[in-house]
Amino acid sequence: MPGLSPARLHVLMREAIKSNGLDLTGMTVLTEAASGAYGVTAVIAALANARRVYALARSSAYGSVAEITDWTMELARVGGVVDRISVLESVPPEILKDVDLVTNSGHLRPITATIIDKLPARAVIALMFEAWEFRATDIDAVACRRRQIPIVGVNEQNPLIDVFSYLGPLCVRLLNDAGFAVYRNRIALLCDNDFAAPMIRGLAGAGASVSHFTGVEALRSDNWDAVVVALKPGSEPRIGLTEARHIASVAGPGTVVAQFWGDVDREALLRQDLRAWPPTPPRTGHMAILLSAIGPDAIVRLQAGGLRAAEWVFRGGAVTHEGVAQLVIPAV
């Protein structure tokens, strides 16, 4: 697609690096080589003057190792940084002693104690999203604490990063895909976290009538076109049989429950004659629609922001509530 052209991605990467002040001079980075918009991470690191970038490639539903390697190196060629990126199919243990920054990227997960124990004491792990979204299955936090290697989240709401602003358009896309115009639709938003404000802005900006409820039990009776779930995942599905019954009682049979974030018991929805969207459920704890669904812009800003947050901590920067970096408490 034109929005994913290497030339445009190069502009977006340069702008993101400049806007958040990312400077990886002298650092060695271990990250992933990926397809589509997520292919920018290694190239951003190199454009930010990393000394060496190792990018792990694995075949997936989105592309083979060969395709992912070609895409990464095409982006690198446009940026003039081919000489500083090495695409790998496995991580040689001997390189880990020189790695300063590791990203919590899909192809590298899980980041186990075996990897962590080989990193130098100065190393940091970039979570690549907000600290409160940390999943214990991604990174061995016990090993990080033992080695005193910080896991660094990124403040996606910081103006220099500004990723949360894309959540509204992303929710609009989710509903568009389900067949809703959004304009003049009545949308109930179930949200108990910081996603609420940007999602409300985006939905209202697209012309929807939005009502926000912090929990299912607060949802009131109305002629809802759709109920959007954006509830922080827990140990059990946030929408189970009890919640499904309440939604059906106030919204009526056939109502669409759009799963943005937060685990949903889809069998419970079906038993109450409610319809789930999207058709394929996400993995536990994951969003049901990726930021890349609305183009690469948010992904570029997120990846650059994740690297910037980790670099900030690596260089001894103070972690404040409003700053770019956040610390995952179990790892420090």
Tab-separated table of C-alpha atoms in Angstrom:
chain	number	residue	atom	x	y	z
A	1	MET	CA	0.000	0.000	0.000
A	2	PRO	CA	1.225	3.556	-0.656
A	3	GLY	CA	1.159	4.348	3.062
A	4	LEU	CA	3.694	1.570	3.638
A	5	SER	CA	6.143	2.601	0.931
A	6	PRO	CA	9.784	2.532	2.066
A	7	ALA	CA	10.168	6.206	1.143
A	8	ARG	CA	7.238	7.243	3.358
A	9	LEU	CA	8.353	4.980	6.201
A	10	HIS	CA	11.793	6.559	6.043
A	11	VAL	CA	10.236	10.017	6.491
A	12	LEU	CA	8.099	8.803	9.410
A	13	MET	CA	11.093	7.157	11.081
A	14	ARG	CA	13.269	10.254	10.755
A	15	GLU	CA	10.467	12.447	12.135
A	16	ALA	CA	9.880	10.144	15.121
A	17	ILE	CA	13.597	10.011	15.960
A	18	LYS	CA	13.884	13.786	15.784
A	19	SER	CA	10.702	14.500	17.741
A	20	ASN	CA	11.575	12.316	20.734
A	21	GLY	CA	15.339	12.871	20.688
A	22	LEU	CA	16.311	9.233	20.223
A	23	ASP	CA	20.096	8.804	20.171
A	24	LEU	CA	21.541	5.291	20.391
A	25	THR	CA	25.113	6.336	19.618
A	26	GLY	CA	27.554	3.655	20.738
A	27	MET	CA	24.840	1.157	21.693
A	28	THR	CA	24.238	-2.394	20.487
A	29	VAL	CA	20.586	-3.345	20.055
A	30	LEU	CA	18.925	-6.756	19.869
A	31	THR	CA	15.465	-6.609	18.334
A	32	GLU	CA	13.360	-8.371	15.720
A	33	ALA	CA	13.101	-8.247	11.955
A	34	ALA	CA	9.417	-8.204	11.090
A	35	SER	CA	6.973	-7.622	8.279
A	36	GLY	CA	4.888	-4.566	7.414
A	37	ALA	CA	5.002	-1.592	9.753
A	38	TYR	CA	6.747	-3.624	12.459
A	39	GLY	CA	9.747	-3.974	10.173
A	40	VAL	CA	10.847	-0.471	11.142
A	41	THR	CA	12.258	-1.253	14.599
A	42	ALA	CA	15.730	-2.387	13.578
A	43	VAL	CA	16.014	0.407	11.031
A	44	ILE	CA	14.940	3.072	13.544
A	45	ALA	CA	17.680	1.855	15.879
A	46	ALA	CA	20.272	2.088	13.107
A	47	LEU	CA	19.016	5.505	11.959
A	48	ALA	CA	19.386	6.648	15.573
A	49	ASN	CA	23.084	5.806	15.242
A	50	ALA	CA	23.231	2.462	17.064
A	51	ARG	CA	26.669	0.935	16.638
A	52	ARG	CA	25.228	-2.495	15.756
A	53	VAL	CA	21.682	-3.825	15.417
A	54	TYR	CA	20.907	-7.536	15.540
A	55	ALA	CA	17.442	-8.354	14.215
A	56	LEU	CA	15.948	-11.819	14.761
A	57	ALA	CA	13.723	-13.076	11.933
A	58	ARG	CA	11.239	-15.936	12.196
A	59	SER	CA	8.713	-17.197	9.685
A	60	SER	CA	5.104	-16.481	10.600
A	61	ALA	CA	1.693	-16.046	9.022
A	62	TYR	CA	2.873	-12.602	7.934
A	63	GLY	CA	5.894	-13.731	5.977
A	64	SER	CA	8.824	-16.113	5.607
A	65	VAL	CA	12.292	-15.436	6.963
A	66	ALA	CA	13.432	-14.606	3.426
A	67	GLU	CA	10.583	-12.140	2.898
A	68	ILE	CA	11.116	-10.497	6.275
A	69	THR	CA	14.858	-10.224	5.654
A	70	ASP	CA	14.293	-8.646	2.239
A	71	TRP	CA	11.827	-6.126	3.690
A	72	THR	CA	14.131	-5.159	6.561
A	73	MET	CA	17.093	-4.682	4.280
A	74	GLU	CA	15.018	-2.731	1.750
A	75	LEU	CA	14.088	-0.283	4.505
A	76	ALA	CA	17.707	-0.219	5.621
A	77	ARG	CA	18.888	0.578	2.097
A	78	VAL	CA	16.526	3.542	1.837
A	79	GLY	CA	17.915	4.804	5.130
A	80	GLY	CA	21.531	4.105	4.208
A	81	VAL	CA	22.139	1.870	7.251
A	82	VAL	CA	22.561	-1.600	5.716
A	83	ASP	CA	26.055	-1.930	7.127
A	84	ARG	CA	24.858	-1.687	10.755
A	85	ILE	CA	22.028	-4.263	10.668
A	86	SER	CA	22.479	-8.021	10.847
A	87	VAL	CA	19.387	-10.184	10.320
A	88	LEU	CA	19.646	-13.473	12.243
A	89	GLU	CA	17.603	-16.676	12.339
A	90	SER	CA	18.792	-17.449	15.878
A	91	VAL	CA	20.548	-15.487	18.599
A	92	PRO	CA	24.188	-16.565	19.010
A	93	PRO	CA	24.910	-16.619	22.772
A	94	GLU	CA	28.259	-14.930	22.238
A	95	ILE	CA	26.693	-11.656	21.032
A	96	LEU	CA	24.632	-11.159	24.200
A	97	LYS	CA	27.608	-9.949	26.287
A	98	ASP	CA	27.794	-6.854	24.058
A	99	VAL	CA	24.058	-6.046	23.891
A	100	ASP	CA	22.977	-2.819	25.605
A	101	LEU	CA	19.289	-2.831	24.707
A	102	VAL	CA	16.869	-5.702	24.049
A	103	THR	CA	13.341	-5.098	22.787
A	104	ASN	CA	10.395	-7.154	23.988
A	105	SER	CA	9.431	-7.915	20.390
A	106	GLY	CA	7.332	-10.827	19.169
A	107	HIS	CA	10.109	-12.832	17.571
A	108	LEU	CA	12.284	-12.521	20.674
A	109	ARG	CA	9.608	-13.463	23.205
A	110	PRO	CA	9.802	-14.974	25.690
A	111	ILE	CA	12.937	-13.287	26.986
A	112	THR	CA	14.109	-16.014	29.327
A	113	ALA	CA	16.636	-16.207	32.127
A	114	THR	CA	18.963	-17.971	29.672
A	115	ILE	CA	19.144	-14.750	27.653
A	116	ILE	CA	19.036	-12.356	30.604
A	117	ASP	CA	21.903	-14.075	32.415
A	118	LYS	CA	24.195	-13.519	29.431
A	119	LEU	CA	23.513	-9.785	29.137
A	120	PRO	CA	25.973	-7.264	30.587
A	121	ALA	CA	25.014	-5.540	33.857
A	122	ARG	CA	24.438	-2.257	31.996
A	123	ALA	CA	21.725	-3.726	29.722
A	124	VAL	CA	18.087	-2.625	29.647
A	125	ILE	CA	15.007	-4.333	28.223
A	126	ALA	CA	12.557	-2.171	26.303
A	127	LEU	CA	8.990	-3.305	26.938
A	128	MET	CA	7.805	-1.407	23.817
A	129	PHE	CA	4.466	-0.507	25.413
A	130	GLU	CA	3.233	0.905	28.712
A	131	ALA	CA	4.478	-0.598	31.974
A	132	TRP	CA	0.976	-1.433	33.229
A	133	GLU	CA	0.488	-3.706	30.211
A	134	PHE	CA	3.405	-5.937	31.255
A	135	ARG	CA	2.762	-9.676	30.853
A	136	ALA	CA	4.792	-12.044	33.012
A	137	THR	CA	4.850	-14.569	30.161
A	138	ASP	CA	6.901	-12.177	28.000
A	139	ILE	CA	9.944	-11.573	30.186
A	140	ASP	CA	11.452	-13.389	33.167
A	141	ALA	CA	11.095	-10.548	35.676
A	142	VAL	CA	12.674	-12.634	38.452
A	143	ALA	CA	15.876	-12.982	36.431
A	144	CYS	CA	15.817	-9.252	35.655
A	145	ARG	CA	15.484	-8.398	39.342
A	146	ARG	CA	18.293	-10.769	40.241
A	147	ARG	CA	20.566	-9.206	37.618
A	148	GLN	CA	19.228	-5.672	38.306
A	149	ILE	CA	18.392	-5.261	34.639
A	150	PRO	CA	15.465	-2.849	34.276
A	151	ILE	CA	12.408	-3.510	32.150
A	152	VAL	CA	11.420	-0.144	30.716
A	153	GLY	CA	7.934	0.736	29.545
A	154	VAL	CA	7.129	3.739	27.381
A	155	ASN	CA	4.675	6.490	28.276
A	156	GLU	CA	2.524	6.336	25.150
A	157	GLN	CA	0.620	9.421	26.306
A	158	ASN	CA	3.705	11.615	26.467
A	159	PRO	CA	3.385	14.334	23.765
A	160	LEU	CA	6.708	13.267	22.258
A	161	ILE	CA	5.301	9.760	21.702
A	162	ASP	CA	1.532	10.386	21.385
A	163	VAL	CA	0.441	6.853	20.510
A	164	PHE	CA	-2.778	6.859	22.557
A	165	SER	CA	-4.255	9.434	20.175
A	166	TYR	CA	-4.463	6.696	17.536
A	167	LEU	CA	-6.752	4.508	19.669
A	168	GLY	CA	-9.850	6.454	18.637
A	169	PRO	CA	-9.294	6.023	14.885
A	170	LEU	CA	-8.392	2.387	15.574
A	171	CYS	CA	-11.725	1.787	17.310
A	172	VAL	CA	-13.516	3.475	14.418
A	173	ARG	CA	-11.753	1.066	12.056
A	174	LEU	CA	-12.824	-1.914	14.204
A	175	LEU	CA	-16.451	-0.806	13.995
A	176	ASN	CA	-16.209	0.028	10.281
A	177	ASP	CA	-14.971	-3.501	9.668
A	178	ALA	CA	-18.049	-4.771	11.509
A	179	GLY	CA	-20.338	-2.816	9.176
A	180	PHE	CA	-21.019	0.278	11.287
A	181	ALA	CA	-20.745	3.788	9.900
A	182	VAL	CA	-19.953	5.096	13.418
A	183	TYR	CA	-21.408	8.447	12.335
A	184	ARG	CA	-24.726	8.865	14.179
A	185	ASN	CA	-24.342	5.421	15.778
A	186	ARG	CA	-25.008	4.954	19.494
A	187	ILE	CA	-21.892	3.385	21.015
A	188	ALA	CA	-21.513	2.130	24.587
A	189	LEU	CA	-17.855	2.104	25.616
A	190	LEU	CA	-16.917	-0.213	28.494
A	191	CYS	CA	-13.485	0.992	29.600
A	192	ASP	CA	-11.729	1.038	32.980
A	193	ASN	CA	-8.339	2.424	31.943
A	194	ASP	CA	-6.534	5.252	30.192
A	195	PHE	CA	-7.765	4.130	26.774
A	196	ALA	CA	-11.097	5.844	27.513
A	197	ALA	CA	-10.345	9.493	26.726
A	198	PRO	CA	-8.677	8.996	23.317
A	199	MET	CA	-11.284	6.397	22.304
A	200	ILE	CA	-14.116	8.769	23.200
A	201	ARG	CA	-12.437	11.581	21.240
A	202	GLY	CA	-12.009	9.392	18.187
A	203	LEU	CA	-15.525	7.962	18.216
A	204	ALA	CA	-17.142	11.346	18.884
A	205	GLY	CA	-14.944	12.917	16.211
A	206	ALA	CA	-16.308	10.392	13.726
A	207	GLY	CA	-19.831	11.478	14.640
A	208	ALA	CA	-20.858	8.771	17.108
A	209	SER	CA	-22.930	9.316	20.212
A	210	VAL	CA	-20.666	7.773	22.867
A	211	SER	CA	-21.522	6.832	26.441
A	212	HIS	CA	-18.713	5.695	28.715
A	213	PHE	CA	-19.120	3.061	31.456
A	214	THR	CA	-16.249	1.936	33.673
A	215	GLY	CA	-17.785	-1.518	34.208
A	216	VAL	CA	-20.379	-3.825	32.687
A	217	GLU	CA	-22.667	-3.496	35.700
A	218	ALA	CA	-23.025	0.240	35.026
A	219	LEU	CA	-24.211	-0.252	31.439
A	220	ARG	CA	-27.731	1.127	31.142
A	221	SER	CA	-30.571	0.233	28.827
A	222	ASP	CA	-30.565	2.007	25.462
A	223	ASN	CA	-30.850	1.338	21.755
A	224	TRP	CA	-27.129	0.646	21.348
A	225	ASP	CA	-25.738	0.001	17.893
A	226	ALA	CA	-22.662	-1.606	19.436
A	227	VAL	CA	-21.019	-2.194	22.799
A	228	VAL	CA	-17.241	-1.731	22.701
A	229	VAL	CA	-15.173	-3.618	25.276
A	230	ALA	CA	-11.866	-2.000	26.287
A	231	LEU	CA	-11.373	-3.487	29.758
A	232	LYS	CA	-7.990	-4.277	31.263
A	233	PRO	CA	-7.434	-8.060	31.102
A	234	GLY	CA	-7.536	-10.023	34.340
A	235	SER	CA	-7.110	-13.598	35.473
A	236	GLU	CA	-10.604	-14.390	34.144
A	237	PRO	CA	-12.444	-13.067	31.063
A	238	ARG	CA	-13.757	-9.561	31.704
A	239	ILE	CA	-16.971	-10.546	29.918
A	240	GLY	CA	-18.275	-13.868	31.264
A	241	LEU	CA	-21.758	-15.318	31.580
A	242	THR	CA	-22.954	-12.839	34.221
A	243	GLU	CA	-21.716	-9.866	32.217
A	244	ALA	CA	-23.138	-11.261	28.980
A	245	ARG	CA	-26.540	-11.616	30.622
A	246	HIS	CA	-26.461	-8.003	31.739
A	247	ILE	CA	-25.452	-6.749	28.299
A	248	ALA	CA	-28.257	-8.747	26.681
A	249	SER	CA	-30.779	-7.460	29.209
A	250	VAL	CA	-30.007	-3.783	28.566
A	251	ALA	CA	-28.952	-3.863	24.908
A	252	GLY	CA	-31.188	-6.566	23.499
A	253	PRO	CA	-30.552	-9.745	21.485
A	254	GLY	CA	-28.346	-9.490	18.427
A	255	THR	CA	-26.313	-6.593	19.824
A	256	VAL	CA	-22.711	-6.561	18.626
A	257	VAL	CA	-20.029	-6.678	21.312
A	258	ALA	CA	-16.875	-5.271	19.724
A	259	GLN	CA	-13.803	-6.592	21.519
A	260	PHE	CA	-11.133	-3.900	21.418
A	261	TRP	CA	-9.140	-5.037	24.463
A	262	GLY	CA	-9.966	-7.302	27.386
A	263	ASP	CA	-10.681	-11.025	27.255
A	264	VAL	CA	-14.213	-12.123	26.397
A	265	ASP	CA	-15.966	-15.468	26.843
A	266	ARG	CA	-17.466	-15.725	23.403
A	267	GLU	CA	-19.492	-18.814	24.252
A	268	ALA	CA	-21.197	-16.767	26.955
A	269	LEU	CA	-22.058	-14.102	24.388
A	270	LEU	CA	-23.519	-16.666	22.011
A	271	ARG	CA	-25.649	-18.170	24.782
A	272	GLN	CA	-27.200	-14.729	25.280
A	273	ASP	CA	-27.742	-14.182	21.540
A	274	LEU	CA	-25.047	-11.524	21.390
A	275	ARG	CA	-22.646	-11.206	18.464
A	276	ALA	CA	-18.871	-10.880	18.933
A	277	TRP	CA	-16.561	-8.879	16.675
A	278	PRO	CA	-13.978	-9.477	15.275
A	279	PRO	CA	-14.790	-13.054	14.222
A	280	THR	CA	-11.418	-14.403	15.350
A	281	PRO	CA	-10.673	-13.822	19.040
A	282	PRO	CA	-7.286	-12.336	19.977
A	283	ARG	CA	-4.739	-14.111	22.122
A	284	THR	CA	-5.306	-13.806	25.855
A	285	GLY	CA	-4.408	-10.324	27.062
A	286	HIS	CA	-3.899	-8.924	23.556
A	287	MET	CA	-5.802	-6.298	21.605
A	288	ALA	CA	-8.196	-7.616	18.977
A	289	ILE	CA	-7.055	-5.107	16.386
A	290	LEU	CA	-3.479	-3.969	15.819
A	291	LEU	CA	-2.422	-0.350	15.460
A	292	SER	CA	-1.017	-1.267	12.063
A	293	ALA	CA	-4.599	-1.694	10.802
A	294	ILE	CA	-4.779	2.072	10.315
A	295	GLY	CA	-1.341	2.485	8.774
A	296	PRO	CA	2.257	2.584	9.984
A	297	ASP	CA	2.276	6.008	11.658
A	298	ALA	CA	1.396	4.869	15.192
A	299	ILE	CA	3.695	1.848	14.968
A	300	VAL	CA	6.657	3.991	13.957
A	301	ARG	CA	6.012	6.357	16.869
A	302	LEU	CA	5.550	3.464	19.291
A	303	GLN	CA	8.738	1.656	18.256
A	304	ALA	CA	10.790	4.831	18.331
A	305	GLY	CA	9.238	5.695	21.684
A	306	GLY	CA	9.997	2.274	23.142
A	307	LEU	CA	13.638	2.623	22.136
A	308	ARG	CA	13.780	6.185	23.479
A	309	ALA	CA	12.382	5.160	26.877
A	310	ALA	CA	14.973	2.401	27.234
A	311	GLU	CA	17.769	4.691	26.079
A	312	TRP	CA	16.678	7.277	28.660
A	313	VAL	CA	17.028	4.763	31.497
A	314	PHE	CA	20.244	3.319	30.059
A	315	ARG	CA	21.824	6.776	30.208
A	316	GLY	CA	20.686	7.362	33.783
A	317	GLY	CA	17.722	9.621	33.124
A	318	ALA	CA	15.244	10.170	35.950
A	319	VAL	CA	11.921	8.337	35.631
A	320	THR	CA	9.002	10.688	36.291
A	321	HIS	CA	5.238	10.387	35.921
A	322	GLU	CA	5.129	12.689	32.906
A	323	GLY	CA	8.369	11.533	31.265
A	324	VAL	CA	8.850	9.126	28.367
A	325	ALA	CA	10.056	6.173	30.469
A	326	GLN	CA	8.268	3.928	32.933
A	327	LEU	CA	9.688	1.116	35.060
A	328	VAL	CA	8.037	-2.275	35.468
A	329	ILE	CA	8.138	-2.603	39.266
A	330	PRO	CA	8.735	-6.410	39.446
A	331	ALA	CA	11.960	-6.003	37.512
A	332	VAL	CA	13.725	-3.366	39.598
